[in-house]
Short mmCIF file of C-alpha atoms in Angstrom, two decimals:
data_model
loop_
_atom_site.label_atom_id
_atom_site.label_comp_id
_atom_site.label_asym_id
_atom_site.label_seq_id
_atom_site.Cartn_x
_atom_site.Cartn_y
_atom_site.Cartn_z
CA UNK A 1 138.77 -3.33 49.69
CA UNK A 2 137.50 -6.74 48.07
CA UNK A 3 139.03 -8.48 45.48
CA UNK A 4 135.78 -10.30 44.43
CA UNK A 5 132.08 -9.18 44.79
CA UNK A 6 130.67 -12.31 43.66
CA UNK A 7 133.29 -14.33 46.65
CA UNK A 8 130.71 -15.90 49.22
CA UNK A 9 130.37 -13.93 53.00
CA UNK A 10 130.43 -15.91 55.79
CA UNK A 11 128.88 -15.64 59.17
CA UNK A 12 130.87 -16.74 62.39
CA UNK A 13 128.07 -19.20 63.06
CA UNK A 14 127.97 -20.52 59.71
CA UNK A 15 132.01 -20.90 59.32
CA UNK A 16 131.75 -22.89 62.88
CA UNK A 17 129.22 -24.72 61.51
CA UNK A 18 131.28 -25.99 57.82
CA UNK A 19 134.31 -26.23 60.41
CA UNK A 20 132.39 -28.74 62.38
CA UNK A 21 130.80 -30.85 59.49
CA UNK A 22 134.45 -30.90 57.89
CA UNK A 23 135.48 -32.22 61.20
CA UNK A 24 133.05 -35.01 62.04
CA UNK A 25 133.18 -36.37 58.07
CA UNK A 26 137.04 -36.22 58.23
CA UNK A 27 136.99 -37.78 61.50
CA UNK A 28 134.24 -40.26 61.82
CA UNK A 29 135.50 -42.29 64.67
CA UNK A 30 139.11 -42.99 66.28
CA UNK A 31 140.71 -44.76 69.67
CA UNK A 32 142.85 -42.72 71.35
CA UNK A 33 144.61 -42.97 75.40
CA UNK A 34 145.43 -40.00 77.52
CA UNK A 35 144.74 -38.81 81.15
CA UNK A 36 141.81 -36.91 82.07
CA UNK A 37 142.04 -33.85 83.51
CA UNK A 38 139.08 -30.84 84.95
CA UNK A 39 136.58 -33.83 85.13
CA UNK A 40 132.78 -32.34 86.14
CA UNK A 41 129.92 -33.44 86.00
CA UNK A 42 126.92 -31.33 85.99
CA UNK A 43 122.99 -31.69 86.70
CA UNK A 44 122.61 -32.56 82.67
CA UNK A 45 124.16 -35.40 83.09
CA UNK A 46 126.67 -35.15 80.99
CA UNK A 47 130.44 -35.81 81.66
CA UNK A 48 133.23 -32.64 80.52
CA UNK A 49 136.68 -33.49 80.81
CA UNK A 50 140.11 -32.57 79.22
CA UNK A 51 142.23 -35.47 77.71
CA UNK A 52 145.92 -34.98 77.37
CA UNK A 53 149.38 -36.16 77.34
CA UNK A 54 152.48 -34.59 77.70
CA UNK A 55 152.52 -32.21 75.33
CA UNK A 56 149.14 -31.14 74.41
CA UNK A 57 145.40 -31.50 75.36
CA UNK A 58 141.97 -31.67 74.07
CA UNK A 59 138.78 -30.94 75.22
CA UNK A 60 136.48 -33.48 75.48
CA UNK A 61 132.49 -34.26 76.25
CA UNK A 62 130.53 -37.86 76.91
CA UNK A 63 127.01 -37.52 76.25
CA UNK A 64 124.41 -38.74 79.24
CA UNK A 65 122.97 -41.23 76.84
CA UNK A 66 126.53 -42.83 76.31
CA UNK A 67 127.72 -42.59 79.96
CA UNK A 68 125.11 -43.65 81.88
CA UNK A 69 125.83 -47.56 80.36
CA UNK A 70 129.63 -47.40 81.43
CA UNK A 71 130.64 -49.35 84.39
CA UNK A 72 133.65 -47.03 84.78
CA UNK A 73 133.42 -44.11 87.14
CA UNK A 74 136.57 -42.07 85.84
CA UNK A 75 138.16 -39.22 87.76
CA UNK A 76 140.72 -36.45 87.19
CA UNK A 77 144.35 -37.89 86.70
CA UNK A 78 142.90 -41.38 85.21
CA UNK A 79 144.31 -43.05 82.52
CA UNK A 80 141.73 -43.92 79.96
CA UNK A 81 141.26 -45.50 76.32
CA UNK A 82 138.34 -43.63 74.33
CA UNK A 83 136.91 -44.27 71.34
CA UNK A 84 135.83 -40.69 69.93
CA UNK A 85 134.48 -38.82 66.74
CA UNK A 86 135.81 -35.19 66.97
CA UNK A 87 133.34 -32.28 66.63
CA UNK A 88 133.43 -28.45 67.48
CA UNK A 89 131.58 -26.59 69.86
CA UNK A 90 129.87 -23.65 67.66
CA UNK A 91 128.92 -21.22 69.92
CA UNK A 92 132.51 -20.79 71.39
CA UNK A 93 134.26 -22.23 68.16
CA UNK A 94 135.90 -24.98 70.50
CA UNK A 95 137.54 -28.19 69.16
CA UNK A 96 136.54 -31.18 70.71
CA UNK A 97 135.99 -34.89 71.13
CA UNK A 98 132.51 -36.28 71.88
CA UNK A 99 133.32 -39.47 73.25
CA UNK A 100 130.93 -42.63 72.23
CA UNK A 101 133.40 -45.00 74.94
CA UNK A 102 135.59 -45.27 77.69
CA UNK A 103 138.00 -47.72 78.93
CA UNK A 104 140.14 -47.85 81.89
CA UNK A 105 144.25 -47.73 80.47
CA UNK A 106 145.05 -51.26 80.31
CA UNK A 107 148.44 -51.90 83.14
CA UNK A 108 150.52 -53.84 80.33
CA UNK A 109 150.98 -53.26 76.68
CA UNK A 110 149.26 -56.32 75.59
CA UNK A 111 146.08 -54.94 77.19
CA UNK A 112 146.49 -51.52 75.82
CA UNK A 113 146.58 -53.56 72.24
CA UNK A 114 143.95 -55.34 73.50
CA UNK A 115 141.87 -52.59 74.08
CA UNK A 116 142.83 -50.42 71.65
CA UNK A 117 142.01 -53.11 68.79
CA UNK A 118 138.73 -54.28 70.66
CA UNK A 119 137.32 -50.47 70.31
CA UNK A 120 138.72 -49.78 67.02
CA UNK A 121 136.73 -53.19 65.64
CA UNK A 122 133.73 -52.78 67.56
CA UNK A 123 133.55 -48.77 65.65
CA UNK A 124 133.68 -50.86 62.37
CA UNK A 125 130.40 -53.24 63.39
CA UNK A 126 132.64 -56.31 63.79
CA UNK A 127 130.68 -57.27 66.77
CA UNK A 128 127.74 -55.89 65.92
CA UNK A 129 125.03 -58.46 66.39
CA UNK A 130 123.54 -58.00 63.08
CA UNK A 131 125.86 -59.61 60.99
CA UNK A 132 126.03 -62.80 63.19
CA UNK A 133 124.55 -65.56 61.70
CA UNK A 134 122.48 -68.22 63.63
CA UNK A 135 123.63 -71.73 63.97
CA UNK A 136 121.98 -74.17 62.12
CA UNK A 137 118.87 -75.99 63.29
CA UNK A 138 120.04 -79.66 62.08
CA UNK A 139 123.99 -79.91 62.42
CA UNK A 140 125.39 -83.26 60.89
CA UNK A 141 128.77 -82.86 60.69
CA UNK A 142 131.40 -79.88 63.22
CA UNK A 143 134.49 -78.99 61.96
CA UNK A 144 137.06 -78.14 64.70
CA UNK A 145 140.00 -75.94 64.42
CA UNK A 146 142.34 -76.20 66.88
CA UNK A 147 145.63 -78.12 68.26
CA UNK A 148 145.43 -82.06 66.98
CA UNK A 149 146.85 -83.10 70.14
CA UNK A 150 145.63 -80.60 72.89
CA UNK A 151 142.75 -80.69 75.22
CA UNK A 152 140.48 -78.70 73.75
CA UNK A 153 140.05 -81.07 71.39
CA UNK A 154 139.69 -84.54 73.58
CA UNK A 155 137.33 -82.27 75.67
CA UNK A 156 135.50 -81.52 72.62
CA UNK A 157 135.22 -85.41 71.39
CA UNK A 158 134.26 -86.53 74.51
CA UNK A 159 131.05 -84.57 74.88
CA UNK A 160 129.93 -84.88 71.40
CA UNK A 161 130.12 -89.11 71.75
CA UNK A 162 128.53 -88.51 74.78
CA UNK A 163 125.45 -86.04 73.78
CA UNK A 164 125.36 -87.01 69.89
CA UNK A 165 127.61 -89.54 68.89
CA UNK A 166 125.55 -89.88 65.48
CA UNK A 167 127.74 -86.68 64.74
CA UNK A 168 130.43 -86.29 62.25
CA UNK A 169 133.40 -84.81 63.35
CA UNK A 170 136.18 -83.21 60.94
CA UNK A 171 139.30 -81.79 62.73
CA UNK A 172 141.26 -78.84 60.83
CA UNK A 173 144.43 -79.19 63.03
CA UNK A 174 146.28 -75.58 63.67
CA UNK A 175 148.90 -74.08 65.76
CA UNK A 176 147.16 -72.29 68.72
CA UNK A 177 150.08 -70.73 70.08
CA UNK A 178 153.14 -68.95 68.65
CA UNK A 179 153.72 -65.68 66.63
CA UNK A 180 152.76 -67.65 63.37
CA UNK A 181 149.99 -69.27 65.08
CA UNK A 182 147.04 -66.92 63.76
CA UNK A 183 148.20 -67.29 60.37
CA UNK A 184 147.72 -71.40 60.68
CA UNK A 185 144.22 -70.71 62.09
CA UNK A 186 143.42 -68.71 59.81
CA UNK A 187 144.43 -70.91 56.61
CA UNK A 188 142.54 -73.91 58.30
CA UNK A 189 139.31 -70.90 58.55
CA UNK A 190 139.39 -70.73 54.46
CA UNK A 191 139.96 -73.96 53.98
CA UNK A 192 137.09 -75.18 55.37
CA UNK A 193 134.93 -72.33 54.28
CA UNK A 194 136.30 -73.34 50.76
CA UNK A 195 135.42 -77.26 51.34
CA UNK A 196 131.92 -76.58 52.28
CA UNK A 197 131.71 -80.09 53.99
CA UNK A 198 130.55 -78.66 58.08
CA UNK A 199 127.35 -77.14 59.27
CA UNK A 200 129.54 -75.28 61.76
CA UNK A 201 132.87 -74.50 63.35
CA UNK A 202 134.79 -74.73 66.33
CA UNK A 203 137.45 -72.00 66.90
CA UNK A 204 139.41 -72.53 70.07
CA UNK A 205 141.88 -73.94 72.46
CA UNK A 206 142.25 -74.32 75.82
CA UNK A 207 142.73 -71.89 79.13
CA UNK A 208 146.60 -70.63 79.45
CA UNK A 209 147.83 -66.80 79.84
CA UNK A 210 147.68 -63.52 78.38
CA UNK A 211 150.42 -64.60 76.01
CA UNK A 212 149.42 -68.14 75.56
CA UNK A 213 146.08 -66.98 73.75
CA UNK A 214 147.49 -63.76 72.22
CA UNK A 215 147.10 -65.30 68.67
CA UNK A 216 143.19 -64.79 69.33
CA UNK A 217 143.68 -61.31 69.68
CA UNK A 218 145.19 -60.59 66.01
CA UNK A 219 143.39 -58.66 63.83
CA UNK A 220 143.94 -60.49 60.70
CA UNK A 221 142.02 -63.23 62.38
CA UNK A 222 139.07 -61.38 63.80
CA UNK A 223 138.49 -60.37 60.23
CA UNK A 224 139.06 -63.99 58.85
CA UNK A 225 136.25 -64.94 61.48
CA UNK A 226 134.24 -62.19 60.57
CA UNK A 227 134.48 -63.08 56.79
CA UNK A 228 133.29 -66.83 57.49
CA UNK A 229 130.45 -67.86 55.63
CA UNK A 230 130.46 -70.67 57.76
CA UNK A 231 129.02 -70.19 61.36
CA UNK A 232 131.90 -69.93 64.17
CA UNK A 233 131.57 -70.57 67.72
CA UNK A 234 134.88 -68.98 69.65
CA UNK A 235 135.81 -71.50 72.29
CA UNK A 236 138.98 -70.09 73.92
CA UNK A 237 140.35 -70.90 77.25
CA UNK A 238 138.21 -71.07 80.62
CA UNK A 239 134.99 -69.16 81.35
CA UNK A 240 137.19 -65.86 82.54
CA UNK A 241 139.48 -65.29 79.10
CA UNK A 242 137.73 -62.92 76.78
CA UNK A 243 139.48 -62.45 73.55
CA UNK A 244 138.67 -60.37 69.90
CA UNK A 245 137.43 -64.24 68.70
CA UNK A 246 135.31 -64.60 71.13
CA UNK A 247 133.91 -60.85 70.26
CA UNK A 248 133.51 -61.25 66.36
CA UNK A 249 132.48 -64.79 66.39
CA UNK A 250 129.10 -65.84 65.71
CA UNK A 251 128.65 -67.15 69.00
CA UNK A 252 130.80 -67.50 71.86
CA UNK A 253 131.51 -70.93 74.52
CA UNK A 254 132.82 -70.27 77.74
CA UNK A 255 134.92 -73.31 77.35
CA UNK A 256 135.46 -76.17 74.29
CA UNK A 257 133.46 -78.18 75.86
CA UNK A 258 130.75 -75.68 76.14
CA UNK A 259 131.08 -74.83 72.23
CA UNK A 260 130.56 -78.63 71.78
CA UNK A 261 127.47 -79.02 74.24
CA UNK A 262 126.27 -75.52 71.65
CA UNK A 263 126.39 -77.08 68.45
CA UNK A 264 125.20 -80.78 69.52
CA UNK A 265 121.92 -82.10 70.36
CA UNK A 266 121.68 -83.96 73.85
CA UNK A 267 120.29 -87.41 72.62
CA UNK A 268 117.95 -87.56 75.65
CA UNK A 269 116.62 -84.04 75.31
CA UNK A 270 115.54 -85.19 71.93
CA UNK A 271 114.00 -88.64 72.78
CA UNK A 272 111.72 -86.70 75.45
CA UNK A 273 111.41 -83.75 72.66
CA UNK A 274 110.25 -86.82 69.92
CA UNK A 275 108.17 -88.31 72.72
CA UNK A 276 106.58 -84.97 73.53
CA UNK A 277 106.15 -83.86 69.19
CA UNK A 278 104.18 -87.67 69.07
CA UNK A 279 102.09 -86.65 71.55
CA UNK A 280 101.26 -83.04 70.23
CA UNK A 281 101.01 -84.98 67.13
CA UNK A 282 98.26 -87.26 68.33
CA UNK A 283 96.57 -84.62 70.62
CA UNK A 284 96.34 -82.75 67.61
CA UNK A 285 95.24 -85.15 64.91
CA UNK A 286 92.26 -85.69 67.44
CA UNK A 287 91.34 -82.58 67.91
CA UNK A 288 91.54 -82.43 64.28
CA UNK A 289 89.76 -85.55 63.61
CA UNK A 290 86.52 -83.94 66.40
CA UNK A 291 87.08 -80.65 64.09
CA UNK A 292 86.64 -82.42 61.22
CA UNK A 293 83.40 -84.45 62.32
CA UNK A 294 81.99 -81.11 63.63
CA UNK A 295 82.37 -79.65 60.46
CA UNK A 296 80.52 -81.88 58.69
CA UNK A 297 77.94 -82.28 60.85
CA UNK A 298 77.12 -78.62 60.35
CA UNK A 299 77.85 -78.75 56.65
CA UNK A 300 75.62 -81.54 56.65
CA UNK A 301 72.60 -79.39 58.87
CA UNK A 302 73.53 -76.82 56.03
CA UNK A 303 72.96 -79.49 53.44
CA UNK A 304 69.31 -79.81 54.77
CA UNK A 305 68.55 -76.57 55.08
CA UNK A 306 69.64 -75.69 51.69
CA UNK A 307 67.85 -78.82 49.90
CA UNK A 308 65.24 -77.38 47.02
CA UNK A 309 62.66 -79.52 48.64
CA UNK A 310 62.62 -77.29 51.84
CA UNK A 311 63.27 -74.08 50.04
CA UNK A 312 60.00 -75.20 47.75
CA UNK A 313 58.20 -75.49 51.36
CA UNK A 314 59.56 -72.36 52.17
CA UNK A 315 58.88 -70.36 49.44
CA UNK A 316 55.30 -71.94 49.19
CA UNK A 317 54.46 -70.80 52.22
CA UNK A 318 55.82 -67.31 52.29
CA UNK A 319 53.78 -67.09 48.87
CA UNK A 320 50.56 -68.13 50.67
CA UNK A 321 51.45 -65.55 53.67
CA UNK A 322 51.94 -62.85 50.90
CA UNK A 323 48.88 -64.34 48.92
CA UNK A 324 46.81 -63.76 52.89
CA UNK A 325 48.32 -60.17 53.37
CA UNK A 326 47.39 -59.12 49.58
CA UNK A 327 43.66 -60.12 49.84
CA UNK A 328 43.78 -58.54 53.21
CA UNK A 329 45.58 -55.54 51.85
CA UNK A 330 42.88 -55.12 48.82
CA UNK A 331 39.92 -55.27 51.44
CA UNK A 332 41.39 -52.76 53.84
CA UNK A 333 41.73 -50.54 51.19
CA UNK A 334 38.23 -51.13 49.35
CA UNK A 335 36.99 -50.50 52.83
CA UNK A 336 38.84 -47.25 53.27
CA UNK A 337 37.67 -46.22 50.26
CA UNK A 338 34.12 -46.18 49.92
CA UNK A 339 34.38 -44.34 53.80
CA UNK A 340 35.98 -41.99 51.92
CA UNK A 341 33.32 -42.09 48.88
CA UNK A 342 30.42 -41.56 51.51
CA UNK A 343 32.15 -38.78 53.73
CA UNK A 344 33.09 -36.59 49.91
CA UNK A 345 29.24 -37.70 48.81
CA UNK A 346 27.73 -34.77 51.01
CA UNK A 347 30.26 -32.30 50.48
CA UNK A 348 30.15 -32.92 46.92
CA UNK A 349 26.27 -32.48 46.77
CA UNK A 350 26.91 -29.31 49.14
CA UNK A 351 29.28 -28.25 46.34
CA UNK A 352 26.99 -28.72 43.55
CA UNK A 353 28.15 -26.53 40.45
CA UNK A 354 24.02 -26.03 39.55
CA UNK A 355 23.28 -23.69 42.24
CA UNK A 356 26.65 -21.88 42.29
CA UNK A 357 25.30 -21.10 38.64
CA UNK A 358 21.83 -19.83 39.94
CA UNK A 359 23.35 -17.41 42.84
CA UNK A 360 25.62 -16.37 39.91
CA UNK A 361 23.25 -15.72 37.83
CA UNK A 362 21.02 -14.07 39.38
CA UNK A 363 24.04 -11.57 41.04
CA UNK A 364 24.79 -11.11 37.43
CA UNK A 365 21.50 -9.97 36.88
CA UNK A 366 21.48 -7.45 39.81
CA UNK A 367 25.25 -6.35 38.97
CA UNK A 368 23.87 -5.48 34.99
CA UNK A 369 20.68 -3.38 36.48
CA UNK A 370 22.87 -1.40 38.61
CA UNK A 371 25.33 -0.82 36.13
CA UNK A 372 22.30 0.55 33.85
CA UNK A 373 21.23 2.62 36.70
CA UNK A 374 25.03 4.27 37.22
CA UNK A 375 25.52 4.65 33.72
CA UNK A 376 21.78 6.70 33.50
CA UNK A 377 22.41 8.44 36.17
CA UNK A 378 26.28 9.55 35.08
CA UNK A 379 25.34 10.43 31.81
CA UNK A 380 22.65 12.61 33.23
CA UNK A 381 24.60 14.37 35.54
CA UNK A 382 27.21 14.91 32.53
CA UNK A 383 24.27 16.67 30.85
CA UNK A 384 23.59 18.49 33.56
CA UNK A 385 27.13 19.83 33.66
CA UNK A 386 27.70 20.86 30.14
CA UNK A 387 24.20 22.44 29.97
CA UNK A 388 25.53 24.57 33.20
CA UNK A 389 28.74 25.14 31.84
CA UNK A 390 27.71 25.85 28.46
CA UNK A 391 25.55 28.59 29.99
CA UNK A 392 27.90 29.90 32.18
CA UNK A 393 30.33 30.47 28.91
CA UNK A 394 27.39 32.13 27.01
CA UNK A 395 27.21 34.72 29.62
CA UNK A 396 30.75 35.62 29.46
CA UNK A 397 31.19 35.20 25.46
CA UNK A 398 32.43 38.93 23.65
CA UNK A 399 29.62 37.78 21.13
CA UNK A 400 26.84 38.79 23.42
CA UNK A 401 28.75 42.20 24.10
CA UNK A 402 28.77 42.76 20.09
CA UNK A 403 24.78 41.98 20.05
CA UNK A 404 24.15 44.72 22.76
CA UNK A 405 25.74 46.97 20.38
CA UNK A 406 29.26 47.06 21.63
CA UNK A 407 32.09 46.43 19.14
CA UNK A 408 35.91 45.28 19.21
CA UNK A 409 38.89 46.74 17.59
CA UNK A 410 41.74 45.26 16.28
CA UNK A 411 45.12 45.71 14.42
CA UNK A 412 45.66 44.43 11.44
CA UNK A 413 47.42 41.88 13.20
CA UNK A 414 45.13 40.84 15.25
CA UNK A 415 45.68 42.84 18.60
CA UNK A 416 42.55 44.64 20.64
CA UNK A 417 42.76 48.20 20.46
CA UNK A 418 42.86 49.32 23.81
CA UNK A 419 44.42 52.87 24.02
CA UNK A 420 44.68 55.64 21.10
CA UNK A 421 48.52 55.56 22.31
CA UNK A 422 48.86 52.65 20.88
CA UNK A 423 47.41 53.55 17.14
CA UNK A 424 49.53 55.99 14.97
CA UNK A 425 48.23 57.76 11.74
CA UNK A 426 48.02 55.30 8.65
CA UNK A 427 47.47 52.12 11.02
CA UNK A 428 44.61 49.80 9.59
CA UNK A 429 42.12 48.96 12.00
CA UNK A 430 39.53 46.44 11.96
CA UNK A 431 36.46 46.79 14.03
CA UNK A 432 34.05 44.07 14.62
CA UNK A 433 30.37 43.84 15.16
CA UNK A 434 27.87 41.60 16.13
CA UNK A 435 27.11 41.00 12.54
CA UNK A 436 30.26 41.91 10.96
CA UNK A 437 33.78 44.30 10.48
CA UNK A 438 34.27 47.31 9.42
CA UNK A 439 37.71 47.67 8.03
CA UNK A 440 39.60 51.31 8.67
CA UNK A 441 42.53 53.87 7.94
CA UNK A 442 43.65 56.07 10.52
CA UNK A 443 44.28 59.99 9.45
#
């Protein structure tokens, strides 16, 4: 029995599929490690996998569209770093992770940071190239943060005097090594964010170990980076070190010296570059000048053609060609008409209402005669008919009977007398004669 009626049924498919959209909004996106374990692959594409520790396990799914731009190949027993959203499977009602990227494990536990941190930013759209700003076109002045006395920074000052010694340089000296290290770099990032006074900065030291540039790898700084309103070029180490800096930075240098070759202009490259805009410059100013003279050349054709002088010319003699096809107009009609007053001349003659009235006339004549004659000869033949008929009824009438000396009796009302049944003593009778009646009593 039900406590409720009004309480809300669910189907199985619709509870999997609340479960699942409870899941993926509670769970938007995590980094997690583990081993993988029943890795196939199948014709879709797709990669299925369990991931699991020592204690538990998970299944797990990476999508064709996500795995076919990984550079790892992993493999049952592997020890991987993921970066997941978690999901369920509705038809089955299985819990799962749909994997967006993989990592191979790192071997120490500074990469396993490393890696960890990396994917965990990169979910947030730290490194997303969107929010990177361009560096300036014209840079005047390049603020450096780094170690006052290391060689990042002598590399630094040397190429600048080299490629564009007209450059101001303000250093922003900071530990670059150290636990507190990322702290000092990152109070020399606000400071000069809050000065205002560079185009650009320099964040970077030179090459050393894992450890040596470990402060590059702190989160706090990433984020300080990130933050800049300033734009940062990450110059950390030697071409091969990769660190979160050189991920969330605007742009990244291989090297210092590269980050300084980024933000300066090489002095030659813009003498040929000023040589080169002169000569686009003049090249187009002539082109522009021969534009310009064409132009009013045609203007000035345009001029001409437009002057009231030639329009009067023009108009006068489209008048006179008008004036020519008028007259010519009014005799080619005149002409056409009086062909057509000669050709209707005839037929109107042929046409002529005077005779139509004759042979009218005289049918009219001929029409009243033999009307005469139809109506003589119909009234005649009515005579006829009624003389016939009137003798016919003569011959038949009970008044010629009387005058022969026959007679008719009647009832008093009326009826003939035809049988003495149908008298009775004391009936009136009336009997007529040819020259009058002769009223009765029966006894």
């Amino acid at each position: 029995m039900f406590s409720k009626p009004s309480q809300t049924v669910y189907t199985v498919s619709r509870l999997n599929r609340e479960i699942r959209t409870v899941l993926e909004q509670g769970f938007a996106s995590l980094i997690l490690t583990g081993e993988i374990s029943n890795f196939i692959t199948p014709a879709s594409g797709h990669w299925y996998f369990s991931l699991k520790d020592e204690k538990a396990q998970i299944k797990a799914a990476m999508w064709r569209g996500n795995n076919r731009s990984q550079s790892y190949r992993p493999e049952s027993g592997a020890q991987v770093t993921v970066r997941a959203r978690v999901s369920l499977y509705e038809p089955r009602g299985d819990y799962q992770l749909i994997v967006e990227h993989m990592e191979p494990a790192g071997e120490g536990q500074l990469k396993q940071e490393f890696d960890a941190l990396k994917m965990r930013l990169a979910a947030e759209g730290l490194f997303s190239s969107a929010y990177k700003k361009p560096l300036p076109q014209n840079i005047n002045r390049v603020g450096v943060i780094t170690s006052a006395t290391g060689a990042a920074i002598k590399d630094i000052l040397t190429v600048l005097k080299r490629r564009a010694p007209q450059l101001e340089v303000i250093i922003y000296p900071a530990m670059v090594q150290g636990k507190e290290a990322h702290v000092h770099l990152i109070n020399q990032i606000q400071l000069a964010n809050a000065r205002n006074e560079v185009d650009v900065l320099i964040v970077g030291r030179g090459g050393g170990s894992l450890e040596d540039l470990w402060c590059f790898n702190h989160e706090q700084l990433a984020r300080a980076i990130y933050q800049s309103e300033l734009p940062t070029v990450s110059a950390v180490g030697h071409e091969i070190d990769t660190t979160i800096s050189d991920y969330v930075a605007d742009v990244r240098a291989a090297t210092p010296s590269a980050a300084a070759e980024l933000v300066s202009p090489n002095t030659q490259e813009l003498h040929s570059k000023v040589i080169e805009l002169i000569n686009r410059l003049n090249n187009a100013f002539k082109h522009d000048m021969a534009d310009k003279r064409a132009l009013a050349t045609q203007l000035q054709h345009r001029l001409n053609l437009c002057h009231p002088r030639n329009q009067l010319n023009q108009k006068a003699q489209r008048l006179d060609e008008l004036t020519i096809a008028l007259q010519q107009g009014m005799r080619n009609r005149l002409y056409q008409q009086e062909r057509t007053l000669n050709n209707l001349t005839p037929r109107l003659m042929r046409q002529s209402p005077d005779k139509k009235l004759s042979q009218a006339s005289h049918q009219l004549m001929q029409i009243q005669t033999r009307l005469e004659q139809a109506m003589q000869h119909k009234l005649q033949h009515a005579q006829n008919s009624l003389a016939l008929q009137a003798s016919r009824l003569d011959s038949v009438s009970p008044l010629n009977v009387l005058a022969r000396g026959y007679s008719i009796t009647k009832t008093q009302q009326g009826k003939v007398v035809k049988s003495v049944d149908h008298i009775k003593t004391g009936d009136v009778l009336i009997t007529e004669l040819a020259d009058g009646a002769i009223k009765s009593t029966v006894l």
